[in-house]
Short mmCIF file of C-alpha atoms in Angstrom, two decimals:
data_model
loop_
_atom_site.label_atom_id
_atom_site.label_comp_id
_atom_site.label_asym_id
_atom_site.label_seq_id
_atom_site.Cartn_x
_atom_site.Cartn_y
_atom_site.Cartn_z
CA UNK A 669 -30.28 57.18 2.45
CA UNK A 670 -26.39 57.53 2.14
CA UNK A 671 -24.67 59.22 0.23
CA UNK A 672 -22.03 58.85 -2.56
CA UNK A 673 -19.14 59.71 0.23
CA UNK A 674 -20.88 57.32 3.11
CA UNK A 675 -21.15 54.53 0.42
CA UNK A 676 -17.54 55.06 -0.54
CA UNK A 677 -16.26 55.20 3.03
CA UNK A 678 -18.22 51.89 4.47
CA UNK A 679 -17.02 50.10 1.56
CA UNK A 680 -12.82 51.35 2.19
CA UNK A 681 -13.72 49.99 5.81
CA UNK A 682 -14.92 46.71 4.47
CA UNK A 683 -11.82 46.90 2.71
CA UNK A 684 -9.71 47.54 5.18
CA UNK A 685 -11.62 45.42 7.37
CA UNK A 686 -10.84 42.37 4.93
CA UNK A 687 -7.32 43.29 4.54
CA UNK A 688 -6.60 43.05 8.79
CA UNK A 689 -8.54 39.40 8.19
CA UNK A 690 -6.26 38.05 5.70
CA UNK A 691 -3.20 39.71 7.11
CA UNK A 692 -3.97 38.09 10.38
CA UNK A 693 -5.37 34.62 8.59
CA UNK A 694 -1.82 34.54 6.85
CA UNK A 695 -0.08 34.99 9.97
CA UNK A 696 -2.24 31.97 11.80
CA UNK A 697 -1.42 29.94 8.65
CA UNK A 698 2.48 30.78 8.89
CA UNK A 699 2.42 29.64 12.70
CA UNK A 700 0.54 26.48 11.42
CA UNK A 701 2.81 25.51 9.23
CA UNK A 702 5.85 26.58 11.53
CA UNK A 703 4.44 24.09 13.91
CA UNK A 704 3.59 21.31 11.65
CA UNK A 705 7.21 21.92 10.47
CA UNK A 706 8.80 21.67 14.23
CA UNK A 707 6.67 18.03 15.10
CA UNK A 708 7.80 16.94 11.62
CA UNK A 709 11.62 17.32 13.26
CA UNK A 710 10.18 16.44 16.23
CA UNK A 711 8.73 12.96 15.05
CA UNK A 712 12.12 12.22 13.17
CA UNK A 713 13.87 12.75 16.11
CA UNK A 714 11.87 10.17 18.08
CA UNK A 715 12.00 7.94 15.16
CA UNK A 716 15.52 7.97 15.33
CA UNK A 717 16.42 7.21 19.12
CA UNK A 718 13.66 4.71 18.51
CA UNK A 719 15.25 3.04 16.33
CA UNK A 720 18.30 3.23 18.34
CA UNK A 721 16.69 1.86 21.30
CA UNK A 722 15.48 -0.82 19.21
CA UNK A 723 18.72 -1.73 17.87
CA UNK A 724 20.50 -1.70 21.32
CA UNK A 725 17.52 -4.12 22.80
CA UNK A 726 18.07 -6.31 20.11
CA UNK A 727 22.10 -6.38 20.08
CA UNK A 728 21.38 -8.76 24.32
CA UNK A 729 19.00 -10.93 22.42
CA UNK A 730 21.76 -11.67 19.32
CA UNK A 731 24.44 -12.11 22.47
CA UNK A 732 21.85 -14.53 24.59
CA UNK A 733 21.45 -16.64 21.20
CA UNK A 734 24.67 -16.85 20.65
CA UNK A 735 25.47 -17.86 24.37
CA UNK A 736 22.77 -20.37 23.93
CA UNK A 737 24.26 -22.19 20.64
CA UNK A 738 27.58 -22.10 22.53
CA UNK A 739 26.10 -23.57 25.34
CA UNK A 740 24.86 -26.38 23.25
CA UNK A 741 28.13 -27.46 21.62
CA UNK A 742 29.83 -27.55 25.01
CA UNK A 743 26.77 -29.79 26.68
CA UNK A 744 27.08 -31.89 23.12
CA UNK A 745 31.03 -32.00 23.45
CA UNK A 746 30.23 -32.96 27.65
CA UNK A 747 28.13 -35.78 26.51
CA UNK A 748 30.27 -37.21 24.08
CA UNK A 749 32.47 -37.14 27.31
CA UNK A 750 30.98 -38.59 29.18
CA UNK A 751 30.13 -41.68 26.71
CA UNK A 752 33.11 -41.89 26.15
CA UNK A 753 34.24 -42.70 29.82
CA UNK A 754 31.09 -45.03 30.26
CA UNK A 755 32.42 -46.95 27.57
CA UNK A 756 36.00 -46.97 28.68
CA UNK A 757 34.82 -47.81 31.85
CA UNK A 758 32.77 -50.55 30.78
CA UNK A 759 35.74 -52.53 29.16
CA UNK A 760 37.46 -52.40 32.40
#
């Protein structure tokens, strides 16, 4: 059997024993949340130049489109031209 002092000293080492477990399971948890902290930044960084890259592949498209429309009033204006001299040319 053990005595009063034994009984006293395992439980102090349970003690301490539980005290080096939390110690060290607050220190994993303070890494976790250090890293969840750093992908958070992380992510919002990438969400930014995403967003960047996004607006910079749309700014060609908005050019092309507006090429395009151009493109069509000068074909429009060409055939009106062009009608134009047919007729002219058919009163001759």
């Amino acid at each position: 059997m053990w005595g009063h002092t034994e009984v006293l000293n395992a439980i102090r080492g349970d003690q301490l024993e539980q005290r080096r477990a939390m110690a060290q399971l607050a220190e994993a948890v303070g890494v976790l949340v250090a890293g969840q902290g750093e992908q958070t930044r992380v992510l919002a960084e990438h969400g930014a130049a995403l967003a960047e890259h996004t607006r910079i592949l749309e700014s060609p498209g908005r050019a092309l489109e507006a090429q395009g429309k151009a493109l069509e009033g000068v074909v429009a204006g060409q055939a009106a031209i062009l009608e134009e001299l047919r007729r002219l040319g058919g009163k001759q």
